XYZ file of C-alpha atoms in Angstrom:
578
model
C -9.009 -8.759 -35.532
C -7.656 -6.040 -33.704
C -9.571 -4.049 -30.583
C -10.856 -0.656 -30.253
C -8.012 1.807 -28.708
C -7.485 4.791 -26.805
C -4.661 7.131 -27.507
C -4.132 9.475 -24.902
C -2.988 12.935 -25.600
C -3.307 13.890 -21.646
C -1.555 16.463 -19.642
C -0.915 16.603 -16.261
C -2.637 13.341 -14.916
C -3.834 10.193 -16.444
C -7.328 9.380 -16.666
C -8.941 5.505 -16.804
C -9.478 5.193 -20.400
C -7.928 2.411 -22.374
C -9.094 -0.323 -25.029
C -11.494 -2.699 -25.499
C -10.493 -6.310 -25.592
C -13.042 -6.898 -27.674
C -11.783 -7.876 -31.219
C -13.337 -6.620 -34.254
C -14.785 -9.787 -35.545
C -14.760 -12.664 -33.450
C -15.400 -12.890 -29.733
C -13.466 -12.991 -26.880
C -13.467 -16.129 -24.128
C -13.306 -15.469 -20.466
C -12.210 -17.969 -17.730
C -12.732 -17.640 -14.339
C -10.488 -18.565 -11.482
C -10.422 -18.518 -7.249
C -13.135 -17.986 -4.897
C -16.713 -17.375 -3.933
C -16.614 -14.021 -5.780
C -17.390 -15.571 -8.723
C -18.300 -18.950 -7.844
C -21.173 -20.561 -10.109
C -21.919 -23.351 -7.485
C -19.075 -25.123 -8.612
C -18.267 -26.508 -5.157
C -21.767 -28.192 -5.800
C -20.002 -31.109 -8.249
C -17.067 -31.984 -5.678
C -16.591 -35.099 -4.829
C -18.890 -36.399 -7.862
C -17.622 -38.297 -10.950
C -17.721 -34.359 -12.873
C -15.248 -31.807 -12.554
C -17.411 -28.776 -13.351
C -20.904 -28.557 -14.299
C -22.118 -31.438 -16.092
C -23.106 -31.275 -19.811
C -21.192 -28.214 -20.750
C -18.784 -28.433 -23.488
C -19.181 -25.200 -25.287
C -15.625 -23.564 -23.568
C -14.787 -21.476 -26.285
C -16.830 -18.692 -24.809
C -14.761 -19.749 -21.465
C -15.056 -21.355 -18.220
C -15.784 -20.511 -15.118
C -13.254 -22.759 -12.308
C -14.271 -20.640 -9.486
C -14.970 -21.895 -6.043
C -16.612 -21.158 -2.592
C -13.909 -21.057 -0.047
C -10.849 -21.627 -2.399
C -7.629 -21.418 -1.291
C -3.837 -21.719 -2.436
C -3.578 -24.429 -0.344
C -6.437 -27.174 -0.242
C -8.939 -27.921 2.326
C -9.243 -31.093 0.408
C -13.244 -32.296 -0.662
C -14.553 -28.911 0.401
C -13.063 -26.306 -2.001
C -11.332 -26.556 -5.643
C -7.774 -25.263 -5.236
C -6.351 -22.725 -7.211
C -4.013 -25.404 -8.625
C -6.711 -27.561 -9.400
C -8.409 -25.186 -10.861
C -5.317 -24.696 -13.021
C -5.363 -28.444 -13.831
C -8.634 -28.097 -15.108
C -7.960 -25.413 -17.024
C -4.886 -27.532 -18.783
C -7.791 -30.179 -19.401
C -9.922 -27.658 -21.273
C -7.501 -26.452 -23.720
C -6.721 -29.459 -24.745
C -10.261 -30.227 -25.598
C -10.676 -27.161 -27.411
C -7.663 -28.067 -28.867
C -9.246 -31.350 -30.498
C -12.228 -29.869 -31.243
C -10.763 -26.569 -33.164
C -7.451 -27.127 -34.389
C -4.038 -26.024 -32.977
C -4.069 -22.625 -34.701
C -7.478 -21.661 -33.923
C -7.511 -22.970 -30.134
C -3.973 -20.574 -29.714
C -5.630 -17.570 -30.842
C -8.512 -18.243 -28.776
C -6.349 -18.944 -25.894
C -4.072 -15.879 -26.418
C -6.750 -13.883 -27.098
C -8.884 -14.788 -24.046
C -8.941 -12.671 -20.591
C -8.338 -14.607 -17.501
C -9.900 -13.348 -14.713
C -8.706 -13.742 -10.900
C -9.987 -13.296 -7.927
C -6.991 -14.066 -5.552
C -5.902 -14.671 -1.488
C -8.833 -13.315 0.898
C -10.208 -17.039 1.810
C -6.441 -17.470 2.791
C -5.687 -14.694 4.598
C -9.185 -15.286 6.657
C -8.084 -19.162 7.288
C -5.542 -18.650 10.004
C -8.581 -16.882 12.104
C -11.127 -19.649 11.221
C -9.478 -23.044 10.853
C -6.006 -24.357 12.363
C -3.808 -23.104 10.175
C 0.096 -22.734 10.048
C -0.042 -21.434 6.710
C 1.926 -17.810 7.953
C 4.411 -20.109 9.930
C 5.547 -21.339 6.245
C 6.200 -18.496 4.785
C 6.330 -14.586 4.755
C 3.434 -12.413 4.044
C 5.679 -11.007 0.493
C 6.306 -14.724 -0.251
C 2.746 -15.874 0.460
C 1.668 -13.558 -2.502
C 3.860 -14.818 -5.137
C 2.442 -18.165 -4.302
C -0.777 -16.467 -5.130
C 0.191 -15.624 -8.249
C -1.324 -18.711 -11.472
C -0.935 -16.527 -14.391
C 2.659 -18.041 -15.491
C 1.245 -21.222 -15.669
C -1.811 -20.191 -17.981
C 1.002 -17.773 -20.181
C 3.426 -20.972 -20.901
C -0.013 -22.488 -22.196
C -0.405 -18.921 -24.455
C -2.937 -16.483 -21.918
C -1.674 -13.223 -22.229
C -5.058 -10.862 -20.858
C -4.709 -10.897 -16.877
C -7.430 -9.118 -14.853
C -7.222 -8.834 -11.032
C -9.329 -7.481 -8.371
C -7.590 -5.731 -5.238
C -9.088 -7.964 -2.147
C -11.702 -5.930 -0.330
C -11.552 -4.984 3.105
C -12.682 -8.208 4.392
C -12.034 -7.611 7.883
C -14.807 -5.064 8.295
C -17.472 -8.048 6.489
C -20.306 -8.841 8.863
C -19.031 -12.324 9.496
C -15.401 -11.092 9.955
C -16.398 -8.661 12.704
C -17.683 -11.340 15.048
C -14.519 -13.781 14.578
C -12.697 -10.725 16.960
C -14.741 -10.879 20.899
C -15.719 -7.804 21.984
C -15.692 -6.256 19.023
C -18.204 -3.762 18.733
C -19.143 -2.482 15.066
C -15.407 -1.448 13.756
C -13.527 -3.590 11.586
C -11.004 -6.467 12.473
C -7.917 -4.810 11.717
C -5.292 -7.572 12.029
C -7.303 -8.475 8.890
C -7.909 -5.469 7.370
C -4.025 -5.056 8.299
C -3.153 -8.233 5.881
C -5.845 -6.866 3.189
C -3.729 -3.896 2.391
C -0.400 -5.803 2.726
C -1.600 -8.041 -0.247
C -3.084 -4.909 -2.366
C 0.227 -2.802 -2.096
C 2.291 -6.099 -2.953
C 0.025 -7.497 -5.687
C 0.965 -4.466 -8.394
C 4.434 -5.128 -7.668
C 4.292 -8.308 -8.447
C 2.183 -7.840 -11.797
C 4.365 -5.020 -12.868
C 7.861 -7.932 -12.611
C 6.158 -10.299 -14.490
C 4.933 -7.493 -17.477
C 8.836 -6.891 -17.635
C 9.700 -10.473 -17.868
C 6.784 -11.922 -20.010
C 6.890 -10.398 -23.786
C 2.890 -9.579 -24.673
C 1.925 -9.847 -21.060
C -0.826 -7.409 -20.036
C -3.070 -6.856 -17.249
C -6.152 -4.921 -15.718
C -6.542 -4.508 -12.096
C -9.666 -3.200 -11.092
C -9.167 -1.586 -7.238
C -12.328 -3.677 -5.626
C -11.114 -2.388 -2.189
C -11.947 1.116 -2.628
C -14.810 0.417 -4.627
C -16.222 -1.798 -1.826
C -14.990 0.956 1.413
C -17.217 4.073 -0.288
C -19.991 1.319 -0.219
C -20.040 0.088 3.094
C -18.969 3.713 4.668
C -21.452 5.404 2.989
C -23.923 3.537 2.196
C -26.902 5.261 1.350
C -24.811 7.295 -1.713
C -25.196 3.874 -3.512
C -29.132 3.397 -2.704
C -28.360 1.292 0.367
C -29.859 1.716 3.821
C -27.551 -0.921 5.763
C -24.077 -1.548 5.373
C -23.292 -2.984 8.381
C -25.727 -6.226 8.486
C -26.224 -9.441 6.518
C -29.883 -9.543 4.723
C -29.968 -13.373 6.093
C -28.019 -14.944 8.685
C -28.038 -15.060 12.875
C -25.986 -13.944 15.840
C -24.863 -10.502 16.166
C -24.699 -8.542 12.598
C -26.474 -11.478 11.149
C -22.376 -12.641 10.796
C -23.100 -16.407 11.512
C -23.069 -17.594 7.907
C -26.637 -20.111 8.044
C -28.549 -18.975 5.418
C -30.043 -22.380 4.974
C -28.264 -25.009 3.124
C -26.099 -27.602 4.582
C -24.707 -25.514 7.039
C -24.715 -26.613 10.697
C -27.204 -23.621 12.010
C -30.127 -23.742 10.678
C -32.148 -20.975 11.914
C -31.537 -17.608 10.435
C -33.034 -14.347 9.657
C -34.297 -12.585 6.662
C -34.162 -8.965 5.857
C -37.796 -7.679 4.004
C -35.947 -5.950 1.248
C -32.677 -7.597 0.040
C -32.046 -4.342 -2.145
C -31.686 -2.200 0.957
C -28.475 -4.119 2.307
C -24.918 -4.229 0.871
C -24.048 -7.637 2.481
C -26.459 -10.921 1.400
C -25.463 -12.781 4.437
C -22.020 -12.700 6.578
C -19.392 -12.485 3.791
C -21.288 -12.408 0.278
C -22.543 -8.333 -1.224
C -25.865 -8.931 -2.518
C -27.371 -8.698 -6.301
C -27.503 -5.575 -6.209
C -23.747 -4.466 -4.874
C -22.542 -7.237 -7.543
C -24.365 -5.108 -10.680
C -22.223 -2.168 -9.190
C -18.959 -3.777 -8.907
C -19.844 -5.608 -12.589
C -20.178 -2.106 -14.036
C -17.095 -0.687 -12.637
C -15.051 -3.737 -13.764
C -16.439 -4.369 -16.999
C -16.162 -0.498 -18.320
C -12.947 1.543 -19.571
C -10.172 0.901 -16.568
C -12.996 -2.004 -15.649
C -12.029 -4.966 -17.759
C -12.374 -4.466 -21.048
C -9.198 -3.193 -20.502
C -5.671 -3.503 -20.678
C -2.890 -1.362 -18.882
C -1.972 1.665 -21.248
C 1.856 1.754 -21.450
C 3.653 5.035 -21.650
C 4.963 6.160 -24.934
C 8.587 6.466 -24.177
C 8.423 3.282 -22.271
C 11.694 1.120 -23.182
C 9.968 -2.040 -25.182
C 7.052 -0.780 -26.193
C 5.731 -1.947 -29.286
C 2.084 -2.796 -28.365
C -0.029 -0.213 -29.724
C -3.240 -1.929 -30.699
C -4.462 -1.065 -27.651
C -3.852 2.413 -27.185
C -0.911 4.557 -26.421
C -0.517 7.224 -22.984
C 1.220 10.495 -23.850
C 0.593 12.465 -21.241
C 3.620 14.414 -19.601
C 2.937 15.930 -16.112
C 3.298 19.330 -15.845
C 3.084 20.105 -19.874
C 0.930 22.319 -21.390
C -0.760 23.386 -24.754
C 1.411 25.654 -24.919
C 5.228 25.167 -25.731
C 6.150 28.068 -23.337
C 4.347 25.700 -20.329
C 7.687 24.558 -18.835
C 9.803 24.553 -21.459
C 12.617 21.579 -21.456
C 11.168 19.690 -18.316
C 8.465 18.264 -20.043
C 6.499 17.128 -23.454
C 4.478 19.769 -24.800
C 1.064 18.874 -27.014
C 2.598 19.094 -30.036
C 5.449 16.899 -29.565
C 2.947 14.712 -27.875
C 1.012 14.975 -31.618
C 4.113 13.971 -33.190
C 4.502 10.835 -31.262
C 0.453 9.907 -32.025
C 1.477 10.249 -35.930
C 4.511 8.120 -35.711
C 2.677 5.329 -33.956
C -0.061 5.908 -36.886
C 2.426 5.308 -39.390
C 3.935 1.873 -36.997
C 0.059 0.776 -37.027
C -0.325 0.918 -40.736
C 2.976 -0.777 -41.371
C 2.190 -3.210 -38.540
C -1.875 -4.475 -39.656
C -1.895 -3.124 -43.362
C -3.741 0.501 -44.280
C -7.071 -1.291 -44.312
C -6.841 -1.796 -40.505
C -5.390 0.414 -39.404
C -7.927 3.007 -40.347
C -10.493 0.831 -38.994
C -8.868 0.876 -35.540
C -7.840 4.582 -35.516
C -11.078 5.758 -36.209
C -13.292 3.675 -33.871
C -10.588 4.699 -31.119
C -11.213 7.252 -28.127
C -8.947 10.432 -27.929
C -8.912 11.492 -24.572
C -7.613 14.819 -23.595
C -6.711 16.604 -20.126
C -5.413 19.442 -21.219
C -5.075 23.370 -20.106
C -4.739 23.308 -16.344
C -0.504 23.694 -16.416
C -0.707 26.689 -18.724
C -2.868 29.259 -16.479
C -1.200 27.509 -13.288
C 1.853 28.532 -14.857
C 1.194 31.867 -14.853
C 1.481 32.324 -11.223
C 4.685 30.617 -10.797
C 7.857 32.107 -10.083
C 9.973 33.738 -13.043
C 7.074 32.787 -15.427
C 7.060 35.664 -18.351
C 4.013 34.382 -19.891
C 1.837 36.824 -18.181
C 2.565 40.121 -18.780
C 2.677 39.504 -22.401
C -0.963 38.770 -22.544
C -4.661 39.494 -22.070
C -6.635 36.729 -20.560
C -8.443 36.731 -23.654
C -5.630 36.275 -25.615
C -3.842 33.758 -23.726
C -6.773 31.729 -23.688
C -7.292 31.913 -27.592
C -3.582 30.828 -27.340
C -4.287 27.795 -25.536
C -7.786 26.760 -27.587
C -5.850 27.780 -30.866
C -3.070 25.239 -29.792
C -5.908 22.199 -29.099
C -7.694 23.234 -32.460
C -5.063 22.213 -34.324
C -4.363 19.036 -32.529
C -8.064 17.960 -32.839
C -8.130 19.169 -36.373
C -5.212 16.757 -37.269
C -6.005 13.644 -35.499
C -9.677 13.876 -37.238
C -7.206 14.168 -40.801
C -5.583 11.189 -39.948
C -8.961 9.315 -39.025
C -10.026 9.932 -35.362
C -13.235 10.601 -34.859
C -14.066 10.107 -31.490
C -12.726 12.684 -28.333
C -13.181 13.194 -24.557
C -12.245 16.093 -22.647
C -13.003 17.705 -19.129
C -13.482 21.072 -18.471
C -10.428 22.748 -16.412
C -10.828 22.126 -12.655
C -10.771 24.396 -9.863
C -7.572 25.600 -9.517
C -7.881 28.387 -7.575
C -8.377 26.481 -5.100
C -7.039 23.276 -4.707
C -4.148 23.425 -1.867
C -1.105 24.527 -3.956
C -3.180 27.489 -4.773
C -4.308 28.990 -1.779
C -0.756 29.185 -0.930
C -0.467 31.996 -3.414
C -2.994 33.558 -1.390
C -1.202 35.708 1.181
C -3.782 38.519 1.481
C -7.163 35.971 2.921
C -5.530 32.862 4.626
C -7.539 29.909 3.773
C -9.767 31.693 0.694
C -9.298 30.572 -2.968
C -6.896 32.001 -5.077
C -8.850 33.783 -7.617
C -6.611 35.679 -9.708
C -6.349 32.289 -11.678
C -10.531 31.978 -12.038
C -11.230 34.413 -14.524
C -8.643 32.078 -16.867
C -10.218 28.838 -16.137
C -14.187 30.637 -16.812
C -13.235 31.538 -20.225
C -11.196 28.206 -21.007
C -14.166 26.282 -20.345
C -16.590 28.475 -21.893
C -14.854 28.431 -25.655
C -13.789 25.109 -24.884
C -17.030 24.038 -24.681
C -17.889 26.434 -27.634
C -14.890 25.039 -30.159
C -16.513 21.369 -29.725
C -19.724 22.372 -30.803
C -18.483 23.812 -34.010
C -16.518 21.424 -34.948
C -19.413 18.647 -34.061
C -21.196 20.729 -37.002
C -18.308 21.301 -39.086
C -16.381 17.773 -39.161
C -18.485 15.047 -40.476
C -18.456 12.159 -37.640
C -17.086 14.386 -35.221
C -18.270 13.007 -31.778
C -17.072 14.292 -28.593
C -17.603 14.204 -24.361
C -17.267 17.141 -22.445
C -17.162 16.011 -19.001
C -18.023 19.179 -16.445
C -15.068 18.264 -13.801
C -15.003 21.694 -12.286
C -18.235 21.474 -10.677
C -17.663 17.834 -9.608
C -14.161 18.726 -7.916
C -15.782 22.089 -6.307
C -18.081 20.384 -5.033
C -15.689 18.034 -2.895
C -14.111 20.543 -1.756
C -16.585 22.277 -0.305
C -19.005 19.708 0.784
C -16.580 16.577 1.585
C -19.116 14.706 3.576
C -21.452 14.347 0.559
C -18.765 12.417 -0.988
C -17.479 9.966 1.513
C -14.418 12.433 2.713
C -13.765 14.427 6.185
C -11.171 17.146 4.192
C -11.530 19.247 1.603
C -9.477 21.905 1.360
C -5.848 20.192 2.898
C -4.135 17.685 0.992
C -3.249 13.926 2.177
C 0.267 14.503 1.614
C 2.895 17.745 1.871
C 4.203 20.731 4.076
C 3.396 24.364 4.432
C -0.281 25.396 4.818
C -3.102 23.396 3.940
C 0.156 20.984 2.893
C 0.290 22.998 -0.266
C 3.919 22.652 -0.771
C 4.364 20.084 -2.856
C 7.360 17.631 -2.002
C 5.951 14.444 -0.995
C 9.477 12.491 -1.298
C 11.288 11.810 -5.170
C 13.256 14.302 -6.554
C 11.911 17.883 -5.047
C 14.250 20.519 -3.273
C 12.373 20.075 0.342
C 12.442 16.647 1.610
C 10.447 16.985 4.466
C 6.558 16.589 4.498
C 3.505 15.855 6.708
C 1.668 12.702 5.820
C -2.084 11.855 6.722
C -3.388 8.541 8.502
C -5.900 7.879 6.001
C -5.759 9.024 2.827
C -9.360 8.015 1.836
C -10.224 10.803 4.390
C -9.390 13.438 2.017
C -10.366 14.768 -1.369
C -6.383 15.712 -2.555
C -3.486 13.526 -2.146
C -1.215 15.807 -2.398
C -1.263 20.411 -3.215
C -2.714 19.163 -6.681
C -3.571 16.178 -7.295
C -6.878 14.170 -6.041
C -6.775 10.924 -4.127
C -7.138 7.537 -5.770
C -10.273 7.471 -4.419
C -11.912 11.111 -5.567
C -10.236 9.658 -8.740
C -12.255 6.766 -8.750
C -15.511 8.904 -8.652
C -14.677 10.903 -11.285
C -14.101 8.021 -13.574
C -17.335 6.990 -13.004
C -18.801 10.506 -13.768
C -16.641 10.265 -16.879
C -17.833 6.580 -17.711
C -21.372 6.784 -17.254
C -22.233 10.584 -16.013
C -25.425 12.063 -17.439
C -25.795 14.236 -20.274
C -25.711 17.345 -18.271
C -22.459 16.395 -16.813
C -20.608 14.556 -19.539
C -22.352 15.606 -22.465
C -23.233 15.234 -25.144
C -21.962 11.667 -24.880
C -19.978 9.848 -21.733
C -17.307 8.085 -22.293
C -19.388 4.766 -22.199
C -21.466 5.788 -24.939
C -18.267 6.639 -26.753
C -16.727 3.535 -27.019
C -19.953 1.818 -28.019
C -20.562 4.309 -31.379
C -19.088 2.548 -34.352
């Protein structure tokens, strides 16, 4: 009864990777709440004697409530409101209720993932319809009101997911509803867009703190939806910036047909060429996209992986995170500031032991060995090297530090596989040399890479790559994914534009050359720094660290790359072996 995990033994940065919701025996229902993301034609039974598509009463695979146009607020007999969606909702457990039993229908309802879709129809409705909704309110108050999900827990949900709102003011029928606007997005939309996405985690992060067994997935559609639409033709589209079907300028006048009060329109020859269907709506073919990305590791199946050390954490069906930044394989790697591998091994066996106790031997095995490992692991002990006061160094031969290193991970591996893990992902180190922290080293060649580091991070990933071979052939079950992250990352930095960025080699975020220096606020010694306009302009966020969005398309390598890149499984085909 309990889903696959993920325990994370990652250093430096977190990856995507988390658990499947999936239980082990029965399945897992899904409702469906908001707007015309994920609207069924629901809006097609309003105002008739049904509530929802007549003749289904099968909900215990779920429910879809969504609807066309849905707001907060009502525009009563065109649109189901969020709370009446929520009403009917109330109305469903109860017959599943009746039909199954109390005890059955609570685990069905606790164990169910409720999917939203939340606020763009009502931040649009103040530019399309009379509204005094903003008068009413402020922006931070408007998205509590937003916000269902305590209703649905006091009934017993506890599996949120949530979608970032896209960038709806640069949609074909958005860009018309702003006169004189000539191809670039409306931004007093786009403005309120990224208002709501920076609020909503804060607002799902205070109710995980107040609500025991509350957990969440949010799934950043906004990004996903920006690569698309700025380029395009990376995702097999030719046009990003009409509708397939509709009239006016950028096909944006929404008559495609219908009931709608234009009736002429026009028709694109191949829908699979556009990203917009008609003014507001991706097409088929954008949807399978954003389906994938949502419904794989971070996408879905997936709830948020707690740290370890977090206060309250008991949870750890689901998967554990260990990672420390700035730690190492080896305990040397910043000694006393941070959680080396092994102690981060030690934690993984304690919450073996708290899993056993918790769902019986029996179980436990089952879930530890049908869980992902995923590793990050390497880049802080060669960067170390090259730090002030480090002593590391001089004590070794490349070729001994980086048996150090593998030695350190080979014992790791070797004792999660003893206590049943069988399944491990790992990248190879990335470019180091130079990312922007590193060609500040560089004093000699202004701008080059720092390659003293390079011969370190060659050798790592060539007996890295060797060790998981052998012990494919030497542990029985053994399966593993190697994903090749240094050529990926190299790549971006020196060809940007083939990736959707304009900057390679500077970060987002920092001071010094190429911002290198990193102190980008918190804690650090320098507190002042240089920050970007746009961070999706650039490949690093800050001197070491990528943006959200280069992360985002290296999660998808690492999801559902190729052999040749994530071999000899991806991380997909991972969590699907049994």
């Amino acid at each position: 009864m309990y889903p696959q995990a993920v325990y994370m033994i990652i250093l430096t940065t977190v990856i995507f990777c988390a658990a499947h919701f999936k239980p082990l025996e029965k399945h897992v229902a899904l409702f469906v709440f908001v707007d015309s993301l994920y609207d069924p034609v629901n809006n097609n039974y309003i105002n008739t004697i049904t509530e929802y598509q007549p003749g289904v009463h099968n909900n215990e695979c779920g429910v879809n409530f969504a609807s066309a146009g849905a707001l907060v607020q009502s525009h009563q007999g065109f649109v189901v409101d969020l709370d009446t969606q929520l009403s009917y909702f109330k109305k469903v457990e109860k017959q599943i209720r009746s039909k199954l039993g109390v005890r059955e229908a609570k685990e069905l309802i606790s164990s169910a993932v409720y999917l939203f879709n939340v606020g763009g129809n009502d931040y649009l409705s103040p530019f399309t319809f009379n509204s005094s909704l903003y008068d009413k309110c402020s922006k931070k108050e408007y998205v509590g009101m937003l916000m269902g999900d305590q209703e649905i827990y006091k009934i017993g949900g506890r599996k949120f997911g949530f979608g970032s709102l896209l960038p709806l003011g640069c949609l074909p029928g958005t860009k018309i509803l702003e006169q004189g606007n000539k191809g670039s997005c409306f931004e007093e939309v786009t403005s309120l867009m990224k208002l709501h996405n920076r609020e909503l985690p804060k607002a799902l992060q205070a109710i995980q703190s107040q609500l025991k067994g509350f957990i969440y997935s949010k799934h950043d559609l906004y990004a996903s939806f920006s690569r698309r639409s700025e380029n395009p033709s990376k995702y097999g589209f030719k046009e990003a910036d009409l509708g397939c079907c509709g009239s006016g300028l950028y096909r944006g006048v929404y008559s495609c047909g219908g009931k709608r009060g234009v009736k002429e329109f026009e028709l694109c020859d191949d829908v699979n060429d556009y990203f917009f269907f008609d003014s507001y709506h991706p097409t088929e073919k954008a949807y399978k996209q954003f389906a994938k990305l949502m419904w794989s590791a971070e996408y879905a199946k997936l709830p948020y992986i707690p740290p370890y050390l977090q206060p309250g954490n008991h949870e750890y069906t689901y998967g554990v995170n260990f990672a420390s930044a700035g730690a190492g394989a080896l305990l040397e790697t910043r000694q006393g500031l941070v959680i080396d591998l092994k102690t981060q091994l030690g934690y993984f066996k304690n919450v073996s032991r708290l899993l056993s106790q918790k769902l019986g031997d029996k179980k436990a095995k089952v879930l530890l060995s049908r869980a992902v490992y995923s590793f990050s692991v390497g880049n802080n002990d060669y960067s170390f090297l090259f730090e002030k006061n480090s002593t590391v160094l001089p004590s070794y031969s490349a070729q001994q530090l980086v048996g150090l290193v593998i030695g350190n991970i080979t014992k790791v591996i070797q004792e999660i596989y003893e206590i049943g893990g069988r399944k491990f992902g790992f990248q190879s180190l990335e470019p180091l040399g130079c990312e922007p922290y590193a060609r500040v080293f560089e004093g000699t060649k202004p701008g080059a890479c720092f390659d003293k580091i390079t011969p370190f991070l060659k050798l790592h990933n060539k007996e890295l790559s060797m060790l998981l071979k052998k012990l494919q052939s030497k542990l029985d079950g053994f399966k593993y994914s190697l994903v090749e992250l240094h050529s990926l990352l190299q790549e971006m930095i020196d060809q940007p534009s083939n990736f959707g960025f304009k900057e390679g080699k500077v970060a987002c975020c920092g001071s010094g050359p190429y911002r290198g220096i990193s102190n980008c606020g918190g804690r650090r010694r320098v507190k002042e720094y240089e920050l970007c306009d746009n961070v999706s302009d650039y490949v690093f966020f800050d001197s070491g660290h990528p943006t959200e969005k280069a992360n985002q398309q290296i999660a998808e390598l690492t999801w559902s790359g190729k052999p040749s890149a994530t071999g000899p499984y991806n991380f997909k085909a991972l969590f699907d072996l049994k």
